[in-house]
Amino acid sequence: MIDLPLLTTKVEAIARAAGAFLREEQQHFSQERVSLKSLNALVSDVDKNAEKQLVRDLQEILPEAGFLTEEGTITQRTSHAYYWVIDPLDGTTNFVHGLPIYSVSIALMHNDEPVIGVVYEVGMDECFSAYKGGGATLNGTKITTSPTDSLADSLLATGFPYYDFSGVAGFQKTLEYLYPRTRGIRRIGTAAVDLAYTACGRFEGYFEYGLSPWDVAAGILLVREAGGQVCDYQGGNAPIDSKSIIATNNGVFEDVLKVIQVSMGNG
Ligand code: IPD
Ligand code: CA
């Protein structure tokens, strides 16, 4: 039997160590280190080296687990009962432009459900952490989603489309509806942190399409363990490969789901 609380503590330390590496590298980063995986999908040696460090450290604490990682520095194995889902640097575009908001995201999956989720936001030195059934914490202190139940009092987060433009028209409709009916919309550039900030009540909710499993696996558990709700744009249970996400507190969930489904043409 895996001791989830103990393992979570170890994952937090591993995420912080990778974050320290990222922080150090950003001090002397230069653009020649950036290459393109595909349209607007940036990567650098820093992403890859951070991933290798994470894989090494996570292998040590749970040798039987497989891996699904953004940079593919290890053979991807998700057929194991347990596997890690890793984004070594979520917010790569922020990182390469010198913006101090980016994160390390680590989830442990068991039978394809996240059972540990850790998001370490490097710039503010904030470690968001959860294990299944154990609630969610920020630097060791319990967090919960916001109690707000009105859109008019809500601050929401999203990600602007940057490579998959198939849903732009529906996305613009969603924003047009929300601009005058909320306190505002933020685009901070790291999905893992959007979810972590929703978990601790800074955002009432977050939505985006065009995502990958490593962007959301840890954050989904954070929001659920903090008392919020998560689904995909179809209203399903948001498996980590569903590519779209709606994550909110309890108070505005129905409203946000409805506007997205109507605007995107799903409802
Ligand atoms: C990206 C960030 C961004 C989101 C993108 C992700 P990356 O991850 O999370 O906020 O809008 O969809 O791909 O490329 O910085 O690891
Ligand atoms: Ca990412």
CSV table of C-alpha atoms and ligand atoms in Angstrom, one decimal, residues 37 40-43 47 70-71 87-95 102-103 158-163 187-194 206 208-212 214-216 243, ligand 1:
chain,number,residue,atom,x,y,z
A,37,LYS,CA,8.4,22.1,-31.3
A,40,ASN,CA,4.3,28.7,-30.7
A,41,ALA,CA,5.3,25.7,-28.7
A,42,LEU,CA,8.7,26.8,-27.3
A,43,VAL,CA,11.2,24.5,-25.6
A,47,ASP,CA,12.8,22.3,-19.8
A,70,GLU,CA,5.9,17.0,-21.7
A,71,GLU,CA,9.4,16.8,-23.1
A,87,ASP,CA,5.3,19.3,-16.8
A,88,PRO,CA,8.8,20.4,-15.8
A,89,LEU,CA,8.2,24.0,-16.8
A,90,ASP,CA,4.6,25.1,-17.2
A,91,GLY,CA,4.7,28.6,-18.6
A,92,THR,CA,7.7,28.2,-20.9
A,93,THR,CA,6.7,31.3,-22.9
A,94,ASN,CA,6.7,33.4,-19.7
A,95,PHE,CA,10.1,31.9,-18.7
A,102,TYR,CA,6.0,29.7,-14.2
A,103,SER,CA,5.7,26.4,-12.5
A,158,THR,CA,-8.3,31.5,-19.2
A,159,GLY,CA,-5.7,30.8,-21.8
A,160,PHE,CA,-5.9,32.5,-25.2
A,161,PRO,CA,-5.7,30.1,-28.2
A,162,TYR,CA,-2.1,30.2,-29.6
A,163,TYR,CA,-1.9,27.1,-31.8
A,187,ARG,CA,-4.4,35.1,-18.9
A,188,ILE,CA,-1.3,34.4,-16.7
A,189,GLY,CA,0.3,31.8,-19.0
A,190,THR,CA,0.5,28.7,-16.9
A,191,ALA,CA,-2.5,26.4,-16.8
A,192,ALA,CA,-1.1,24.6,-13.7
A,193,VAL,CA,-1.1,27.9,-11.8
A,194,ASP,CA,-4.5,28.9,-13.1
A,206,TYR,CA,-10.6,28.9,-15.1
A,208,GLU,CA,-9.3,26.7,-21.6
A,209,TYR,CA,-9.2,24.4,-24.6
A,210,GLY,CA,-6.1,23.1,-26.4
A,211,LEU,CA,-4.5,21.6,-23.3
A,212,SER,CA,-2.3,18.6,-22.7
A,214,TRP,CA,0.7,17.5,-18.1
A,215,ASP,CA,-0.8,21.0,-18.0
A,216,VAL,CA,-3.8,19.9,-15.9
A,243,LYS,CA,-7.9,18.8,-24.0
B,1,IPD,C1,1.2,26.1,-21.6
B,1,IPD,C2,0.7,26.9,-20.5
B,1,IPD,C3,-0.3,27.9,-21.0
B,1,IPD,C4,-1.5,27.3,-21.7
B,1,IPD,C5,-1.0,26.3,-22.7
B,1,IPD,C6,0.0,25.3,-22.2
B,1,IPD,P1,3.7,25.2,-21.5
B,1,IPD,O1,2.1,25.1,-21.2
B,1,IPD,O2,0.1,26.1,-19.5
B,1,IPD,O3,-0.9,28.7,-19.9
B,1,IPD,O4,-2.3,28.3,-22.2
B,1,IPD,O5,-2.1,25.6,-23.3
B,1,IPD,O6,0.5,24.5,-23.2
B,1,IPD,O7,3.9,25.1,-23.0
B,1,IPD,O8,4.2,26.5,-21.0
B,1,IPD,O9,4.3,24.1,-20.8
